Structures are given as C-alpha cells and as structure tokens.
XYZ file of C-alpha atoms in Angstrom:
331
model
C 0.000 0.000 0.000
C 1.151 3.320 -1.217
C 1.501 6.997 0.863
C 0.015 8.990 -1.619
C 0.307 12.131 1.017
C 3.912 12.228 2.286
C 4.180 15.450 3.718
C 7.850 15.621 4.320
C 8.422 16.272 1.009
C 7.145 19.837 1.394
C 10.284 19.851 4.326
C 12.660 17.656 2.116
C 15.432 21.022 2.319
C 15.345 24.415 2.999
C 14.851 25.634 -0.380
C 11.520 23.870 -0.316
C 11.033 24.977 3.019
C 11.540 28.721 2.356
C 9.740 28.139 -0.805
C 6.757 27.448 0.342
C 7.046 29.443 3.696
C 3.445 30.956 4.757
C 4.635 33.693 7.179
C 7.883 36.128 6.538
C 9.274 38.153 9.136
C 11.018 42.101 7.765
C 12.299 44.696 10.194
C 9.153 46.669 8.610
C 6.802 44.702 10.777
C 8.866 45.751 13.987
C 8.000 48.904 16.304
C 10.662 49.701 18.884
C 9.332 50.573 22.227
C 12.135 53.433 23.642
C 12.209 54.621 27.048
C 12.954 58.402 27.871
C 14.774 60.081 30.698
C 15.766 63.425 31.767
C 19.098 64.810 31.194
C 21.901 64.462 29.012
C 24.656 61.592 27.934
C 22.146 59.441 29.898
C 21.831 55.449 29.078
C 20.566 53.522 31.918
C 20.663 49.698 31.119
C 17.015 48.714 32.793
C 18.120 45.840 35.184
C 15.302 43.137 34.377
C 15.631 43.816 30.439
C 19.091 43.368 29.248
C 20.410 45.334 26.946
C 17.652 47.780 26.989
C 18.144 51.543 28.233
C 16.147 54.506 29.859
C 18.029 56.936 27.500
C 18.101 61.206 27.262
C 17.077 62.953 24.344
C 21.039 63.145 22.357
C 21.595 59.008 22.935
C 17.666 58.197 21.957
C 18.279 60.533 18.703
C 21.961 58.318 17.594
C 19.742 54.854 18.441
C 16.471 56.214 15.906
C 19.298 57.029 13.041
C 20.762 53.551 13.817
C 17.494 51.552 13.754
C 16.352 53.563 10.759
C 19.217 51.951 9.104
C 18.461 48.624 9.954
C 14.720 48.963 8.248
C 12.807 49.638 11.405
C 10.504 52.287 10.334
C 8.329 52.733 13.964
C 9.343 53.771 17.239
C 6.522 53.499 20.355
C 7.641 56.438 23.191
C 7.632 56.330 26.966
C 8.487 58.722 29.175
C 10.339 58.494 32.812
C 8.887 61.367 34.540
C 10.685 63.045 37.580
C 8.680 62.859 40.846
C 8.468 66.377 41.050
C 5.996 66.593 38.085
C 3.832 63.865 38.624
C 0.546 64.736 40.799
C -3.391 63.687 40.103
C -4.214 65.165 37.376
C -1.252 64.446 35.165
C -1.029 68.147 33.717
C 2.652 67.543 32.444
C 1.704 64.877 30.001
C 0.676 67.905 28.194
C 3.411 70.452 28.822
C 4.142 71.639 25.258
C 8.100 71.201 26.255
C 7.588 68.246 28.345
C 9.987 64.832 27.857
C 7.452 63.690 25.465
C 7.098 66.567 23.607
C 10.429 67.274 22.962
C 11.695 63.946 22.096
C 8.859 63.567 19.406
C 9.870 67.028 17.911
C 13.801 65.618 17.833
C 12.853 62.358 16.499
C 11.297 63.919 13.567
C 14.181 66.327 13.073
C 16.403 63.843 13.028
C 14.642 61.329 11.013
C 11.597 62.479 9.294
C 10.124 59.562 7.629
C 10.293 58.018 10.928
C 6.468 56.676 12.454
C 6.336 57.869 15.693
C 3.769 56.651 18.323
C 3.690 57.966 21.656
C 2.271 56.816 24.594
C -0.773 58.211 25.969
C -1.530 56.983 29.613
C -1.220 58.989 32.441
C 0.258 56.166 34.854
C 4.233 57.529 34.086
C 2.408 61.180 35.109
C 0.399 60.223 38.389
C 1.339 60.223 42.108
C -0.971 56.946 42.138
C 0.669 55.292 38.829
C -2.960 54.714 37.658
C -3.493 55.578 34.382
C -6.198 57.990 35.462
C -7.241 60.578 37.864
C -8.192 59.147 40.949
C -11.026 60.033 43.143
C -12.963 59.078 45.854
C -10.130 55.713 45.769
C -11.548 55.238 42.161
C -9.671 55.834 38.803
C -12.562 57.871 37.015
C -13.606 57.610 33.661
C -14.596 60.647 32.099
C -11.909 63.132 33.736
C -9.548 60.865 32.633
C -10.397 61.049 29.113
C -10.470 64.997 29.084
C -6.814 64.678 30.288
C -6.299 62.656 27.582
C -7.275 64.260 24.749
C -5.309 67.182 25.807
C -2.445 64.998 26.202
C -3.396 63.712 22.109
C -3.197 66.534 21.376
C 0.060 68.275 22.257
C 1.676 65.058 21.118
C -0.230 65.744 17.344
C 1.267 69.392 18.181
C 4.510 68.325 18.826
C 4.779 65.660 15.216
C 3.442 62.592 16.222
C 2.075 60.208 13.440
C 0.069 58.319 15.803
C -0.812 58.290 19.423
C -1.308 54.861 20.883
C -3.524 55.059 23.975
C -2.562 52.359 26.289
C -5.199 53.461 29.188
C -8.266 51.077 28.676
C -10.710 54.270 29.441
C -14.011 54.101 27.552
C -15.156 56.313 24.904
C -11.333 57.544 25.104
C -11.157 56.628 20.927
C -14.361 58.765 20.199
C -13.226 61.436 21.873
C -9.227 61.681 20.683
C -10.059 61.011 16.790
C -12.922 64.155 17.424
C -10.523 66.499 18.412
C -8.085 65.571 16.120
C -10.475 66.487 13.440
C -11.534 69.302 15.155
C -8.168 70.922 15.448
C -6.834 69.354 12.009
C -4.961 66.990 12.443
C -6.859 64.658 9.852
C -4.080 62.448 9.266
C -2.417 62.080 12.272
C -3.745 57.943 12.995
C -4.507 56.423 16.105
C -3.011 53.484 17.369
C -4.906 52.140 19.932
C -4.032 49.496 22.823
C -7.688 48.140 22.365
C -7.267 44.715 23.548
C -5.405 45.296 26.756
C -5.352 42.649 29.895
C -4.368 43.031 33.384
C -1.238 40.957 33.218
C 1.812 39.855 35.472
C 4.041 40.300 32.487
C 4.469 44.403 32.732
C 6.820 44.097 35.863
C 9.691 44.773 34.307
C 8.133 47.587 32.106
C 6.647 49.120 35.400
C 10.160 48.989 37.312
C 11.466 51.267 34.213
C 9.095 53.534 34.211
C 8.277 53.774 37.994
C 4.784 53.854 37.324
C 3.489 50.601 39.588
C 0.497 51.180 41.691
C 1.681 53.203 45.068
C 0.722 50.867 47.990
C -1.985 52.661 49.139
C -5.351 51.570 51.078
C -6.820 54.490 49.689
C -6.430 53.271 46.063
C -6.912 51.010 43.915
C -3.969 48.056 44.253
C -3.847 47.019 40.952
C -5.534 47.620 37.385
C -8.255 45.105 37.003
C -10.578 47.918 37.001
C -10.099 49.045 33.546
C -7.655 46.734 31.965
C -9.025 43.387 30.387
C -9.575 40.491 32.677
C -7.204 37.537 31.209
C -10.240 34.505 31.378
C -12.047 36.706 28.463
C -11.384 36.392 24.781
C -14.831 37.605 23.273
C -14.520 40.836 25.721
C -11.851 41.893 23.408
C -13.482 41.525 20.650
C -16.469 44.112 21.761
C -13.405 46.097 22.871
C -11.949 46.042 19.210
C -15.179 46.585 17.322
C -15.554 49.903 19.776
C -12.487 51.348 19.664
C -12.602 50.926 15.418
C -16.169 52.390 15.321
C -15.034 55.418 17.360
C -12.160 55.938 14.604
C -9.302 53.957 15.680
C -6.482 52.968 12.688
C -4.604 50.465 14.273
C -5.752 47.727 17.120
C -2.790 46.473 19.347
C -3.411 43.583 21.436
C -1.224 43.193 24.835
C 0.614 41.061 26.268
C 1.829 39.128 23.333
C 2.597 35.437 23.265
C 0.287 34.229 25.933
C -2.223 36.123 23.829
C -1.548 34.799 20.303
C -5.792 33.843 20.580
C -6.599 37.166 20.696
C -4.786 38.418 18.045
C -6.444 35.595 15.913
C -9.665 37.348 17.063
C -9.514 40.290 16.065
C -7.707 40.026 12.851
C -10.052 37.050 11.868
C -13.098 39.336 12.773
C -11.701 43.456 11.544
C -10.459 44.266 8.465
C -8.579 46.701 9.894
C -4.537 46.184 10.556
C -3.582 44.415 13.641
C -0.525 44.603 16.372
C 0.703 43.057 19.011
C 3.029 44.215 21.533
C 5.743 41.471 22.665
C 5.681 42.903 26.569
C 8.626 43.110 29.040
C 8.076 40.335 30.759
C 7.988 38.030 27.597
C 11.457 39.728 26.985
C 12.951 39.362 30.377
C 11.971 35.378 30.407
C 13.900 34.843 26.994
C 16.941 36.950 27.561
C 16.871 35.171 31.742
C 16.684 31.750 29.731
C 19.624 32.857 27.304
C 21.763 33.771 29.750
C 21.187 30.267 31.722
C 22.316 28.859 28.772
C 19.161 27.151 28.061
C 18.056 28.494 24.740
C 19.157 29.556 21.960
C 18.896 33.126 21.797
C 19.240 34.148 17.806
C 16.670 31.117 17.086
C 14.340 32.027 20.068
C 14.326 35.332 19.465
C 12.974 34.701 15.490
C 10.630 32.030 15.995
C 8.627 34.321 19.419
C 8.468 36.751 16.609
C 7.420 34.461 13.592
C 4.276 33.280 15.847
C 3.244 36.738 16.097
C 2.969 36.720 11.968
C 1.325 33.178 11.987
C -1.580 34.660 14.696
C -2.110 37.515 12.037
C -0.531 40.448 13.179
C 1.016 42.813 10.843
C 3.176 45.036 13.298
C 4.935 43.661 16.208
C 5.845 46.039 19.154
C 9.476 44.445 20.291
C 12.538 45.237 22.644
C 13.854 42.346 20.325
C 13.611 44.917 17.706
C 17.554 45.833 16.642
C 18.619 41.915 17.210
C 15.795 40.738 15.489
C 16.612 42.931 12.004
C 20.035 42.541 12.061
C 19.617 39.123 12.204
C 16.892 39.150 9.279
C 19.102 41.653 7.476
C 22.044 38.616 7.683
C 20.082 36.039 6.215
C-alpha cells in the first residue's frame, strides 16, 4: 500500500522549506518601544531587560538614526517622569516642552520619515501610577479622558504620526479622533491598545518607568478595574469593534505570546490592521533563559516573533527589535 500524502516532502530542504514558507518576518513589521529620561549623555541599562536603556534625548536621537538603518521604520515612546511633576491630574503629560514633547519634535528632526507613536496613559504622570485621575479611591472615567485628549493633542502638536492610547478608558477613541479632526490633524492615525489585559508580564516595564500602583489603602492596588480580565477572549473583541467604530487605525493587542488567541480574534473578525506588543516580561523570560544557557537566543528570538505573523498580526511592538533585524538583514 502506497503513501500517496507524504508530507515531508514539502520539508525535504530548505529551499523547499523557504519556498513554500506561509509567514515572513522584515524589520518593517517591527516597532521599537524606547524609554525616555531626563538629562543628558544618559543610558541607563534597565536591570530586568538586558540590553535595553532609559536613554536622554542626544543618545535616543543616535539609536532612531541607527534603527532607521536597519529597516525599522516605527518607534513606540515612553516617558520616565521626575517625581516632582507627577501629581493627580497628570497636567505635564501635556506640557508643550515636556519629555514627550520634545523627544517627538527631535525624532522627527532627526529622522523624518520616521512613524512615531507615543504613549498616551497617564500612569508615568500620576502620584498613584494609575493611568487615570483618581477620586474618591476610584480611577474615574470621564476626567480621565479629558486629560487625555489634551495629552493627544500636544503630542499631534509636537509631530506625532500616531498616538497609541494604552489606558483602557471608555469612549477615550471617540473622543481623541474628534478632536483631532476638530483641530486638524486629519491624518495624524490612532493606534490604539484596544485589547489590553491586566497581566503579570508588565513588571519589568513598570520597574522602568516607575509607574506601579503606590501601595496605598486608599487606592486602587492594581488595574483590574479598567484593563481586560485575562479569562475573556470575546470581551476583546467588543473592545476592538468599539475602539474601530469610534475611529481607531490600528488595534494592538497586549501582552503578546500568551495572547496569540486574541490576536487571531480580532484580525479574523476586523479588516482593519492588527498589532501586538511582545511585553517586558515576555522579553525578560527569553533573555533570563539565554543567559542560563538554556536556549538559543538568535533562534528564540525569530521564531517568538514568527508566531506573532502566523496569529495575524502585521506590526509587532518588540525590545527584540535591533537583534531581530540585524539578524533578518544577515540572512
């Protein structure tokens, strides 16, 4: 009796293998996520993500030129903000010559065909490292969403191509894309975190940032209140279809590879194009394993990214970012 169907011969060599490859990673899928500090000649390796830095404006300008040579064409801002600025009502996320600000203006100075997508969250901003205003030991809605827009704004101001609200407010979509219009800034997109859980993966993200939860009574203790409860998959998928009714461009699902479901979801069900954001603790977990000895980081590295492809996203938010293109650029 004969095997008509031998499917190793589709994986005979590589040539067939590559031939007939279904997903293809580029450095244009990759957005690098860059974190900001005050100062000047600053580059602060961030202790649970090796070989990533809180940088100043001058060392954060010479990395953009460097991964704009590599093909990356996307780079996702945070800030570090002093403690002296932060309070409730996160005014300086706004401050037309804030951290933010500023680094968006030099970024497109420096390199103007570079996308750039900052934050908007208040948690770097707040004395509470909520992403909102707090009141009455809730983080409330509505306030929080006039904040902001304001914030959206001065970043559209300042150059941005996109903001990429990573708060998980309602109606927060609505109300940035109307007073973007409003104000004209037709074409700046929005890039919005719309399928967002409340995971234990940010820790190392939150450490570099400072912007935890204070351990307060008088607060909330952590973010289940308006991030995405990680039992749900078809909540995300109401989330989605929201935030692309109230004019969003771009739908990022976070965390990343313990979420490769929901990113099926949503592309499978929106015809609009999808991201993913490969989070901090999904990069401190490979680079802890490399350093054991106990994978493989080049390989590793390619095929955490390559599943992101195969679940259907198109751009993948990565601190693997420089290896992965230089790597891809090698081939």
């Amino acid at each position: 009796m004969f095997l008509y169907n031998r499917h190793r011969r589709l994986r005979k060599n590589e040539s067939i293998r590559s031939m007939i490859r279904e997903n293809h990673l580029s450095p244009n899928d990759f957005i690098l996520p860059i974190f900001m500090a005050e100062g000047e000649g600053v580059k602060e390796e961030i202790a649970a993500m090796p070989g990533i830095y809180r940088q100043s404006l001058d060392n954060t300008v010479k990395e953009v030129k460097e991964i704009w040579d590599l093909g990356i064409k996307s780079v996702n801002i945070y800030c570090k903000v002093s403690d002296n600025l932060k309070d409730n009502t996160g005014k300086e996320a706004w401050n037309p010559n804030g951290l933010m600000q500023n680094t968006i203006k030099a970024i497109k100075d420096a390199v103007p065909e570079m996308i750039v997508m900052p934050d908007v969250a208040l948690d770097p901003y707040s004395i509470y490292g909520h992403d909102g205003i707090i009141k009455n030991g809730e983080v409330i809605n509505d306030e929080t969403v006039d904040a902001l827009v304001k914030m959206t704004l001065s970043h559209a101001e300042a150059g941005a191509d996109f903001v990429a609200p990573s708060d998980m407010m309602d109606g927060r979509i609505g109300a940035m894309r109307a007073a973007l219009e409003e104000n004209g800034f037709h074409n700046v997109g929005i890039m919005t975190y719309a399928a967002k859980y409340a995971s234990s993966f940010y820790g190392p993200f939150r450490t570099a940032l400072d912007s935890a939860p204070v351990d307060s009574q008088e607060i909330p203790k952590d973010k289940k209140t308006y991030q995405m409860d990680y039992h749900n998959s078809q909540e995300a998928l109401r989330e989605a279809i929201a935030d692309v009714e109230e004019g969003a461009d771009i739908l990022m699902v976070k965390p990343g590879m313990a979420y490769l479901d929901i990113v099926k979801l949503v592309k499978d069900n929106l015809q609009v194009p999808v991201s993913v954001y490969q989070v901090s603790g999904e990069y401190a977990m490979i680079k802890a394993a490399v350093e054991k000895g106990w994978l493989d980081n080049d390989k590793v590295i390619l095929e955490s990214l390559t599943c992101f492809k195969r679940a259907g996203a198109d751009l993948i938010s990565t601190y693997f970012a420089k290896e992965a293109a230089r790597l891809l650029n090698d081939q």
